[in-house]
CSV table of C-alpha atoms and ligand atoms in Angstrom, one decimal:
chain,number,residue,atom,x,y,z
A,175,MET,CA,84.3,74.4,169.7
A,176,LEU,CA,83.3,75.1,166.0
A,177,LEU,CA,84.3,71.6,165.0
A,178,ASP,CA,81.7,70.4,167.6
A,179,SER,CA,79.1,72.0,165.6
A,180,ARG,CA,80.1,70.2,162.5
A,181,SER,CA,79.8,66.8,163.9
A,182,GLY,CA,76.5,65.1,163.2
A,183,SER,CA,73.5,66.5,161.2
A,184,PRO,CA,72.6,70.0,162.5
A,185,TRP,CA,69.0,69.4,161.7
A,186,LYS,CA,69.1,66.2,163.9
A,187,VAL,CA,70.5,68.2,166.8
A,188,GLU,CA,67.9,70.8,166.3
A,189,PHE,CA,65.2,68.1,166.3
A,190,TRP,CA,66.5,66.7,169.6
A,191,ARG,CA,66.7,70.1,171.0
A,192,LEU,CA,63.0,70.8,170.2
A,193,SER,CA,62.0,67.3,171.4
A,194,GLY,CA,63.9,68.0,174.8
A,195,PHE,CA,61.9,71.2,175.3
A,196,ILE,CA,58.6,69.6,174.4
A,197,LEU,CA,59.5,66.6,176.8
A,198,ALA,CA,60.4,68.9,179.6
A,199,GLY,CA,56.9,70.7,179.1
A,200,LEU,CA,55.2,67.4,179.2
A,201,VAL,CA,57.0,66.3,182.3
A,202,LEU,CA,56.2,69.6,184.1
A,203,GLY,CA,52.6,69.3,183.0
A,204,ALA,CA,52.4,65.8,184.3
A,205,LEU,CA,54.0,66.9,187.7
A,206,PHE,CA,52.2,70.1,188.1
A,207,GLY,CA,49.0,69.9,186.0
A,208,HIS,CA,48.2,72.6,183.3
A,209,LEU,CA,49.7,70.4,180.5
A,210,ALA,CA,48.8,72.9,177.8
A,211,TRP,CA,50.3,75.9,179.5
A,212,MET,CA,53.4,74.0,180.4
A,213,LEU,CA,53.9,73.1,176.6
A,214,VAL,CA,53.3,76.7,175.7
A,215,LEU,CA,56.0,77.6,178.2
A,216,ALA,CA,58.4,75.1,176.8
A,217,LEU,CA,57.9,76.2,173.2
A,218,SER,CA,58.3,79.8,174.3
A,219,ALA,CA,61.5,78.9,176.1
A,220,TYR,CA,62.7,77.2,172.8
A,221,THR,CA,61.9,80.3,170.8
A,222,GLY,CA,63.6,82.5,173.3
A,223,TRP,CA,66.7,80.3,173.1
A,224,GLN,CA,66.6,80.7,169.2
A,225,LEU,CA,66.1,84.5,169.4
A,226,ARG,CA,69.2,84.6,171.7
A,227,GLN,CA,71.2,82.6,169.1
A,228,LEU,CA,70.1,85.1,166.4
A,229,TYR,CA,71.0,88.1,168.5
A,230,ARG,CA,74.5,86.7,169.2
A,231,PHE,CA,75.0,85.8,165.5
A,232,HIS,CA,73.7,89.4,164.4
A,233,ARG,CA,76.0,91.1,166.9
A,234,TRP,CA,79.1,89.1,165.8
A,235,ILE,CA,78.4,89.7,162.1
A,236,GLN,CA,78.0,93.5,162.9
A,237,VAL,CA,80.8,94.3,165.2
A,238,GLY,CA,82.8,91.3,166.2
A,239,LYS,CA,83.8,89.5,162.9
A,240,ARG,CA,87.3,89.9,163.8
A,241,SER,CA,86.9,88.2,167.2
A,242,GLU,CA,86.4,84.6,167.8
A,243,PRO,CA,82.8,83.4,166.6
A,244,PRO,CA,80.2,82.7,169.4
A,245,HIS,CA,79.8,79.1,170.5
A,246,ALA,CA,76.7,77.5,169.0
A,247,SER,CA,75.5,74.1,168.0
A,248,GLY,CA,73.0,72.7,165.5
A,249,VAL,CA,71.9,74.9,162.6
A,250,TRP,CA,73.3,78.0,164.3
A,251,GLY,CA,76.7,76.4,164.7
A,252,ASP,CA,76.7,75.5,161.1
A,253,LEU,CA,75.7,79.0,159.9
A,254,ILE,CA,78.3,80.5,162.1
A,255,TYR,CA,80.9,78.1,160.9
A,256,GLU,CA,80.3,78.7,157.1
A,257,GLN,CA,80.3,82.5,157.8
A,258,TYR,CA,83.5,82.4,159.7
A,259,ARG,CA,85.2,80.3,156.9
A,260,LEU,CA,84.0,82.8,154.2
A,261,TYR,CA,85.4,85.7,156.2
A,262,GLN,CA,88.7,83.9,156.8
A,263,ARG,CA,88.9,83.1,153.1
A,264,ASN,CA,88.2,86.7,152.1
A,265,ARG,CA,90.8,88.0,154.6
A,266,ARG,CA,93.4,85.7,153.0
A,267,ARG,CA,92.5,86.8,149.5
A,268,LYS,CA,92.5,90.6,150.4
A,269,LYS,CA,96.0,90.0,151.9
A,270,LYS,CA,97.1,88.3,148.7
A,271,ILE,CA,95.9,91.1,146.5
A,272,ALA,CA,97.3,93.8,148.7
A,273,LYS,CA,100.7,92.0,148.4
A,274,LEU,CA,100.3,91.7,144.7
A,275,LEU,CA,99.5,95.4,144.4
A,276,ASN,CA,102.4,96.4,146.5
A,277,ARG,CA,104.7,94.2,144.4
A,278,PHE,CA,103.3,95.9,141.2
A,279,HIS,CA,103.8,99.3,142.7
A,280,GLU,CA,107.3,98.5,143.8
A,281,SER,CA,108.3,97.0,140.3
A,282,SER,CA,106.6,99.9,138.4
A,283,ALA,CA,108.3,102.3,140.6
A,284,ALA,CA,111.7,100.7,139.9
A,285,MET,CA,111.1,100.7,136.1
A,286,PRO,CA,113.3,103.1,134.1
A,287,ASP,CA,110.4,104.0,131.7
A,288,ALA,CA,107.7,106.4,132.9
A,289,THR,CA,104.5,104.5,133.7
A,290,VAL,CA,101.2,106.3,134.1
A,291,ILE,CA,97.8,104.8,134.7
A,292,LEU,CA,95.1,106.7,133.0
A,293,GLY,CA,91.3,106.6,133.5
A,294,SER,CA,88.6,106.5,130.8
A,295,ARG,CA,89.1,110.3,129.9
A,296,PHE,CA,92.9,110.1,130.1
A,297,ASP,CA,92.9,111.5,133.6
A,298,ILE,CA,96.0,110.5,135.6
A,299,GLU,CA,95.3,108.0,138.4
A,300,TRP,CA,98.8,106.9,139.3
A,301,PHE,CA,102.4,107.3,138.0
A,302,ASN,CA,105.9,106.0,138.9
A,303,GLY,CA,109.1,107.6,139.9
A,304,ALA,CA,110.4,107.7,136.3
A,305,ALA,CA,107.3,109.7,135.2
A,306,ILE,CA,108.4,112.4,137.7
A,307,SER,CA,111.8,112.9,136.2
A,308,LEU,CA,111.0,112.1,132.6
A,309,LEU,CA,107.5,113.7,132.2
A,310,GLU,CA,107.9,116.4,135.0
A,311,LEU,CA,104.8,115.0,136.7
A,312,GLU,CA,104.1,115.9,140.3
A,313,SER,CA,102.0,114.2,143.0
A,314,PRO,CA,99.3,114.9,144.1
A,315,ARG,CA,99.2,118.1,141.9
A,316,ASP,CA,98.7,116.2,138.6
A,317,ILE,CA,96.6,113.3,139.9
A,318,GLY,CA,93.2,113.5,138.2
A,319,ARG,CA,94.4,116.0,135.5
A,320,ARG,CA,94.2,115.0,131.8
A,321,VAL,CA,97.6,113.8,130.5
A,322,THR,CA,97.0,115.7,127.3
A,323,ASN,CA,96.9,119.0,129.1
A,324,LEU,CA,100.4,118.2,130.4
A,325,LEU,CA,102.0,116.6,127.4
A,326,ARG,CA,100.7,118.9,124.6
A,327,HIS,CA,102.7,118.0,121.7
A,328,PRO,CA,100.3,117.7,118.7
A,329,GLU,CA,101.7,114.3,117.7
A,330,PHE,CA,101.0,113.0,121.1
A,331,VAL,CA,97.5,114.5,121.4
A,332,ARG,CA,96.6,113.0,117.9
A,333,TYR,CA,98.0,109.7,118.9
A,334,MET,CA,96.0,109.6,122.1
A,335,TYR,CA,92.7,110.6,120.4
A,336,SER,CA,93.2,108.3,117.4
A,337,GLY,CA,92.2,105.2,119.3
A,338,ASP,CA,94.8,103.2,117.2
A,339,TYR,CA,97.5,102.2,119.7
A,340,SER,CA,99.2,99.4,117.5
A,341,ASP,CA,102.4,101.5,117.3
A,342,ALA,CA,104.2,103.8,119.5
A,343,VAL,CA,104.6,107.6,118.8
A,344,GLU,CA,107.7,109.7,119.0
A,345,PHE,CA,107.7,113.4,120.0
A,346,PRO,CA,110.0,115.9,121.5
A,347,ARG,CA,109.4,116.8,125.2
A,348,GLY,CA,109.9,120.5,124.9
A,349,PRO,CA,110.0,123.1,122.1
A,350,ASP,CA,113.9,122.7,121.9
A,351,GLU,CA,113.7,119.0,120.9
A,352,ARG,CA,116.7,118.2,123.1
A,353,VAL,CA,114.8,115.2,124.8
A,354,MET,CA,112.9,112.8,122.4
A,355,LEU,CA,110.2,110.6,123.9
A,356,SER,CA,108.5,107.5,122.7
A,357,ALA,CA,105.1,106.7,124.1
A,358,ARG,CA,102.8,103.8,123.9
A,359,ILE,CA,99.4,103.2,125.2
A,360,VAL,CA,98.2,99.8,126.4
A,361,PRO,CA,94.4,99.7,126.9
A,362,TYR,CA,93.2,97.2,129.7
A,363,GLY,CA,90.2,96.4,132.0
A,364,ASP,CA,87.2,98.7,131.5
A,365,LYS,CA,88.4,101.8,129.5
A,366,GLN,CA,91.6,101.9,131.5
A,367,PHE,CA,95.0,102.8,129.9
A,368,LEU,CA,98.6,102.2,130.7
A,369,LEU,CA,100.8,104.9,129.3
A,370,SER,CA,104.5,103.9,128.9
A,371,VAL,CA,107.0,106.5,127.9
A,372,ARG,CA,110.7,106.0,127.1
A,373,ASP,CA,113.6,108.4,126.5
A,374,VAL,CA,114.8,107.8,122.9
A,375,THR,CA,117.0,110.8,122.6
A,376,ARG,CA,120.1,108.6,122.1
A,377,LEU,CA,118.5,106.5,119.5
A,378,HIS,CA,117.4,109.6,117.7
A,379,MET,CA,120.8,111.0,117.7
A,380,LEU,CA,122.3,107.7,116.3
A,381,GLU,CA,119.6,107.7,113.7
A,382,SER,CA,120.3,111.2,112.6
A,383,MET,CA,124.1,110.5,112.6
A,384,ARG,CA,123.4,107.5,110.3
A,385,ARG,CA,121.3,109.7,108.0
A,386,ASP,CA,123.9,112.6,108.0
A,387,PHE,CA,126.7,110.2,107.3
A,388,VAL,CA,125.0,108.5,104.3
A,389,ALA,CA,124.0,111.9,103.0
A,390,ASN,CA,127.5,113.4,103.4
A,391,VAL,CA,129.3,110.3,101.8
A,392,SER,CA,126.9,110.3,98.9
A,393,HIS,CA,127.5,114.0,98.5
A,394,GLU,CA,131.3,113.8,98.7
A,395,LEU,CA,131.4,110.8,96.2
A,396,ARG,CA,129.2,112.5,93.6
A,397,THR,CA,131.7,115.1,92.3
A,398,PRO,CA,134.8,112.8,91.9
A,399,LEU,CA,132.4,110.2,90.2
A,400,THR,CA,131.2,112.8,87.7
A,401,VAL,CA,134.7,113.6,86.9
A,402,ILE,CA,135.8,110.0,86.4
A,403,ALA,CA,132.7,109.2,84.3
A,404,GLY,CA,133.4,112.1,82.1
A,405,TYR,CA,137.0,111.1,81.5
A,406,LEU,CA,136.0,107.5,80.8
A,407,GLU,CA,133.4,108.7,78.4
A,408,ALA,CA,135.9,110.8,76.5
A,409,LEU,CA,138.6,108.1,76.6
A,410,ALA,CA,136.1,105.4,75.3
A,411,ASP,CA,135.4,107.6,72.3
A,412,GLU,CA,138.9,107.8,71.4
A,413,ASP,CA,139.5,105.9,68.0
A,414,THR,CA,143.2,105.3,68.3
A,415,LEU,CA,142.7,102.9,71.2
A,416,GLU,CA,142.9,99.2,71.0
A,417,PRO,CA,139.4,97.6,70.8
A,418,GLU,CA,140.2,95.6,73.8
A,419,ILE,CA,141.0,98.6,75.9
A,420,ARG,CA,138.0,100.6,74.4
A,421,ARG,CA,135.7,97.7,75.6
A,422,SER,CA,137.2,97.8,79.1
A,423,LEU,CA,136.7,101.6,79.2
A,424,ARG,CA,133.1,101.2,78.0
A,425,SER,CA,132.6,98.7,80.9
A,426,MET,CA,134.2,101.1,83.4
A,427,GLU,CA,132.0,103.9,82.1
A,428,SER,CA,128.8,101.9,82.5
A,429,GLN,CA,129.7,100.9,86.1
A,430,SER,CA,130.4,104.6,87.0
A,431,VAL,CA,127.0,105.5,85.6
A,432,ARG,CA,125.5,102.7,87.8
A,433,MET,CA,127.4,104.1,90.8
A,434,ARG,CA,126.1,107.6,90.0
A,435,ARG,CA,122.7,106.3,90.0
A,436,ILE,CA,123.0,104.6,93.4
A,437,ILE,CA,124.5,107.9,94.8
A,438,GLU,CA,121.5,109.9,93.3
A,439,ASP,CA,119.0,107.4,94.8
A,440,LEU,CA,120.8,107.5,98.2
A,441,LEU,CA,120.7,111.3,98.1
A,442,THR,CA,116.9,111.2,97.1
A,443,LEU,CA,116.4,108.8,100.1
A,444,SER,CA,118.2,111.0,102.6
A,445,ARG,CA,116.3,114.0,101.3
A,446,LEU,CA,113.0,112.3,101.9
A,447,GLU,CA,114.1,111.1,105.3
A,448,THR,CA,115.2,114.5,106.5
A,449,ARG,CA,112.8,116.9,105.0
A,450,ASP,CA,110.0,117.8,107.3
A,451,THR,CA,106.6,116.3,106.0
A,452,ALA,CA,104.9,119.6,107.2
A,453,ALA,CA,107.2,121.7,104.9
A,454,MET,CA,106.5,119.3,102.0
A,455,GLY,CA,104.8,120.6,98.9
A,456,GLN,CA,101.0,120.4,99.3
A,457,SER,CA,99.9,122.1,96.1
A,458,PRO,CA,97.6,120.3,93.7
A,459,VAL,CA,99.7,118.0,91.3
A,460,SER,CA,98.2,116.9,87.9
A,461,VAL,CA,98.9,113.3,88.3
A,462,PRO,CA,97.5,112.6,84.8
A,463,ALA,CA,100.1,114.9,83.2
A,464,LEU,CA,102.8,113.4,85.4
A,465,ILE,CA,101.9,109.9,84.2
A,466,HIS,CA,101.9,111.1,80.6
A,467,GLY,CA,105.5,112.4,81.2
A,468,ILE,CA,106.4,109.0,82.7
A,469,GLU,CA,104.9,107.3,79.7
A,470,GLU,CA,107.3,109.3,77.4
A,471,GLU,CA,110.3,107.9,79.4
A,472,ALA,CA,108.9,104.5,79.5
A,473,ARG,CA,108.6,104.4,75.8
A,474,MET,CA,112.1,105.2,75.4
A,475,LEU,CA,113.1,102.5,77.8
A,476,ILE,CA,110.9,99.9,76.1
A,477,GLY,CA,112.7,100.7,72.9
A,478,GLU,CA,112.6,97.5,70.8
A,479,ARG,CA,111.5,95.1,73.6
A,480,GLY,CA,108.0,95.0,72.1
A,481,GLN,CA,106.1,95.4,75.5
A,482,HIS,CA,102.6,96.7,75.3
A,483,LEU,CA,101.9,99.6,77.6
A,484,THR,CA,98.3,100.5,78.4
A,485,LEU,CA,97.1,103.5,80.3
A,486,ALA,CA,93.7,103.9,82.0
A,487,LEU,CA,93.6,107.4,83.5
A,488,ASP,CA,91.0,109.5,85.1
A,489,GLU,CA,92.0,112.9,83.6
A,490,GLY,CA,90.2,115.0,86.2
A,491,LEU,CA,91.9,113.3,89.2
A,492,TRP,CA,94.6,115.4,90.9
A,493,LEU,CA,96.4,115.0,94.3
A,494,ARG,CA,97.7,117.3,96.8
A,495,GLY,CA,101.3,116.6,97.3
A,496,ALA,CA,104.9,117.1,96.1
A,497,ASN,CA,105.2,116.8,92.4
A,498,THR,CA,109.0,115.6,92.2
A,499,GLU,CA,108.4,113.0,94.8
A,500,LEU,CA,105.4,111.6,93.3
A,501,HIS,CA,107.1,111.6,89.9
A,502,SER,CA,110.0,109.6,91.5
A,503,ALA,CA,107.7,107.0,93.0
A,504,PHE,CA,105.5,106.4,90.1
A,505,SER,CA,108.3,106.4,87.6
A,506,ASN,CA,110.2,103.8,89.8
A,507,LEU,CA,107.2,101.4,89.6
A,508,VAL,CA,106.8,101.8,85.9
A,509,THR,CA,110.5,101.3,85.3
A,510,ASN,CA,110.6,98.2,87.5
A,511,ALA,CA,107.6,96.8,85.5
A,512,ILE,CA,109.5,97.2,82.3
A,513,HIS,CA,112.7,95.8,83.8
A,514,TYR,CA,111.0,92.7,85.1
A,515,THR,CA,108.6,91.9,82.2
A,516,PRO,CA,110.0,89.8,79.4
A,517,ASP,CA,109.8,91.1,75.8
A,518,GLY,CA,106.3,91.2,74.3
A,519,GLY,CA,104.7,91.4,77.8
A,520,THR,CA,102.0,93.8,78.9
A,521,ILE,CA,102.1,96.6,81.4
A,522,THR,CA,99.0,98.4,82.5
A,523,VAL,CA,98.9,101.7,84.4
A,524,HIS,CA,95.7,102.7,86.2
A,525,TRP,CA,94.8,105.9,87.8
A,526,HIS,CA,91.3,106.0,89.4
A,527,GLU,CA,89.2,107.0,92.3
A,528,ASP,CA,86.7,105.2,94.5
A,529,ASP,CA,85.1,105.8,97.8
A,530,GLN,CA,88.4,104.7,99.5
A,531,GLY,CA,90.4,107.4,97.8
A,532,ALA,CA,92.7,107.6,94.7
A,533,HIS,CA,94.6,104.6,93.5
A,534,PHE,CA,97.8,104.4,91.2
A,535,GLN,CA,98.3,100.9,90.0
A,536,VAL,CA,101.0,99.3,87.9
A,537,ARG,CA,100.2,95.8,86.6
A,538,ASP,CA,102.7,93.6,84.6
A,539,THR,CA,102.8,90.1,83.2
A,540,GLY,CA,106.5,89.8,84.3
A,541,ILE,CA,108.5,87.3,86.2
A,542,GLY,CA,106.6,87.9,89.4
A,543,ILE,CA,108.0,87.7,93.0
A,544,PRO,CA,108.0,84.6,95.2
A,545,PRO,CA,105.8,85.3,98.3
A,546,GLN,CA,108.7,85.0,100.8
A,547,HIS,CA,110.3,88.1,99.4
A,548,VAL,CA,107.3,90.4,99.1
A,549,HIS,CA,107.4,91.9,102.6
A,550,ARG,CA,111.1,92.8,102.3
A,551,LEU,CA,111.1,94.5,98.9
A,552,THR,CA,111.0,98.0,100.4
A,553,GLU,CA,114.2,97.5,102.3
A,554,ARG,CA,117.2,99.2,101.0
A,555,PHE,CA,119.3,97.1,98.6
A,556,TYR,CA,117.0,94.2,98.9
A,557,ARG,CA,116.8,92.2,95.6
A,558,VAL,CA,115.0,88.9,94.7
A,559,ASP,CA,117.7,88.2,92.2
A,560,SER,CA,120.8,90.4,92.5
A,561,ASP,CA,122.2,89.6,89.1
A,562,ARG,CA,119.0,90.3,87.3
A,563,SER,CA,118.7,93.6,89.1
A,564,ARG,CA,122.1,94.7,88.3
A,565,ASN,CA,121.8,93.7,84.7
A,566,SER,CA,118.7,95.7,84.4
A,567,GLY,CA,120.6,98.7,85.9
A,568,GLY,CA,118.6,98.7,89.1
A,569,THR,CA,120.1,100.2,92.3
A,570,GLY,CA,118.1,98.3,94.8
A,571,LEU,CA,116.6,101.5,96.3
A,572,GLY,CA,113.6,102.1,94.0
A,573,LEU,CA,111.0,100.6,96.2
A,574,ALA,CA,112.5,102.1,99.4
A,575,ILE,CA,112.1,105.5,97.7
A,576,VAL,CA,108.5,104.6,96.8
A,577,LYS,CA,107.7,103.6,100.4
A,578,HIS,CA,109.1,106.8,101.8
A,579,VAL,CA,107.2,109.1,99.3
A,580,LEU,CA,104.0,107.2,100.1
A,581,GLN,CA,104.5,107.5,103.8
A,582,ARG,CA,105.1,111.3,103.4
A,583,HIS,CA,101.7,111.4,101.5
A,584,GLY,CA,99.9,109.4,104.1
A,585,ALA,CA,99.5,106.7,101.5
A,586,ARG,CA,100.1,102.9,101.4
A,587,LEU,CA,102.0,100.4,99.0
A,588,GLN,CA,100.4,97.2,98.2
A,589,ILE,CA,102.2,94.4,96.3
A,590,GLU,CA,100.4,91.4,94.9
A,591,SER,CA,102.4,88.9,92.7
A,592,THR,CA,102.4,85.4,91.4
A,593,PRO,CA,105.7,84.1,90.1
A,594,GLY,CA,105.7,83.5,86.5
A,595,GLU,CA,102.5,85.4,85.9
A,596,GLY,CA,103.1,88.9,87.0
A,597,SER,CA,102.8,91.6,89.7
A,598,THR,CA,100.6,94.5,90.6
A,599,PHE,CA,101.9,97.5,92.6
A,600,SER,CA,99.2,99.7,94.0
A,601,CYS,CA,99.6,103.1,95.8
A,602,HIS,CA,96.5,104.0,97.8
A,603,PHE,CA,96.0,107.6,98.6
A,604,GLY,CA,93.2,108.8,101.1
A,605,PRO,CA,90.2,110.8,99.9
A,606,ASP,CA,91.5,113.9,101.9
A,607,ARG,CA,94.4,114.3,99.3
A,608,ILE,CA,92.1,114.2,96.2
A,609,VAL,CA,91.6,117.4,94.2
A,610,ARG,CA,89.1,117.5,91.3
A,611,ARG,CA,90.2,119.4,88.3
A,612,GLY,CA,89.7,119.7,84.4
A,613,SER,CA,86.7,119.9,82.3
A,614,GLU,CA,83.3,118.4,83.1
A,615,ALA,CA,83.8,116.3,80.0
A,616,ALA,CA,86.9,114.7,81.5
A,617,ARG,CA,85.0,114.1,84.7
A,618,ALA,CA,82.1,112.5,83.0
A,619,GLU,CA,84.3,110.5,80.8
A,620,GLY,CA,85.9,109.1,83.9
A,621,ALA,CA,88.7,106.7,83.0
A,622,LYS,CA,90.0,107.5,79.5
A,623,GLU,CA,92.0,104.7,77.9
A,624,VAL,CA,95.1,105.6,76.0
A,625,SER,CA,96.9,102.6,74.5
A,626,TYR,CA,100.0,102.1,72.3
A,627,GLU,CA,102.4,99.5,71.5
A,628,SER,CA,106.2,100.3,71.5
A,629,MET,CA,108.0,100.0,68.3
B,833,ADP,P1,115.9,97.4,91.7
B,833,ADP,O1,116.6,98.7,91.5
B,833,ADP,O2,116.8,96.3,92.1
B,833,ADP,O3,114.9,97.1,90.8
B,833,ADP,P2,113.8,98.0,93.7
B,833,ADP,O4,113.9,98.5,95.0
B,833,ADP,O5,113.2,99.0,92.7
B,833,ADP,O6,115.3,97.7,93.3
B,833,ADP,O7,113.2,96.6,93.6
B,833,ADP,C1,113.6,95.7,94.6
B,833,ADP,C2,113.4,94.3,94.1
B,833,ADP,O8,112.0,94.0,93.9
B,833,ADP,C3,114.1,94.1,92.6
B,833,ADP,O9,115.4,93.8,92.8
B,833,ADP,C4,113.3,93.0,92.1
B,833,ADP,O10,113.7,91.7,92.6
B,833,ADP,C5,111.9,93.2,92.7
B,833,ADP,N1,110.9,93.7,91.9
B,833,ADP,C6,110.5,95.1,91.8
B,833,ADP,N2,109.5,95.3,90.9
B,833,ADP,C7,109.3,94.1,90.5
B,833,ADP,C8,108.3,93.7,89.4
B,833,ADP,N3,107.5,94.5,88.8
B,833,ADP,N4,108.4,92.4,89.1
B,833,ADP,C9,109.2,91.6,89.6
B,833,ADP,N5,110.1,91.9,90.6
B,833,ADP,C10,110.2,93.1,90.9
């Protein structure tokens, strides 16, 4: 029936229909007289017919769209046909979307990770089965509630309102810290958020077992090594020994010193990893005084190598933080610069402030680092050239310590280097850590330059 209406041009059909009505009016007028009235009658009949079609179309659109469309031809047939097709297409699309939505619900429900859909104000719109067991959510009680009212750990709340969701955040589920969770937000659509939460308790346990193991082994090795190094030192000083044996003893002694240094660094690292950042020292640290102390040590290390050491320090610029940790990080960077800069090279230490915060910078004219190694330097025991590092007394842990210390101070390490030309290691601290101290004169003077050449 509908296909009928598609055959031929609808306007042609309509033209012939109107012509039919007019012809009928003319014939009736010719037969019974009153031609004009008969024509008016024919046109009224045509209008009536059109109104009837309109009425049927309107009723079908309003109430009967699910039923078969009314039979019509010409332009009406075409209109009804197009409308019916649109309706059918919409129905198919709706069915498809409903199916997809069902499949999404089924797969999210089956996921082992808790999945929560949040609205623009972090209000819960939907969650899967895992969220019920892992986050103790309940439906419908928690639908519409803000997720930060239910998961109240400060780390999680800070993460939610930070707006930076590039990483996941880890936090304990309850005060007893027996269950550790890792949460990640994925923004989508128009201010919608998908919150995915995993149980990482096992991973945490393994990580803390690894940390404890390294700390315990290092601790247990420290005492026997100290005894061995002591005996080796005493023996090597013995005049009665053959020079050959004395040489071997000296070599054993220097190796034991290196082992002790590695153990000390491992212990420092595990202390940095286990100590709570909240309990870390937050008192003002005189960084200029700390750098002057490092300068003394550096002078001893430079010895006769003829490297030029230049300091440019803002003497009134202090930091809130842990003195020993900052000393360890800055000293590692200066020591590295000396180790990896040939005799006669230049090392510059900068300590200054700008609107981004405070910056500690060590620049050297040393051997530099090929670009492919730069991103791995802070890994434990990662060395560009193992032999050179060992010969210079390096443990391979220095930059790992620097990274941890900076992380604990909310700071960032930046490494720039050109092989054969030198490297710049910069530590960037946020403005919130800065403390202004010292005389007005020091402040006005800004960066005061201290320069000397080693002997
Ligand atoms: P190491 O004790 O071996 O110096 P670090 O963790 O301090 O260990 O440094 C890792 C590696 O980074 C070093 O082995 C060295 O190859 C490279 N490195 C560090 N600082 C510099 C520097 N100033 N110039 C060139 N290479 C450097």
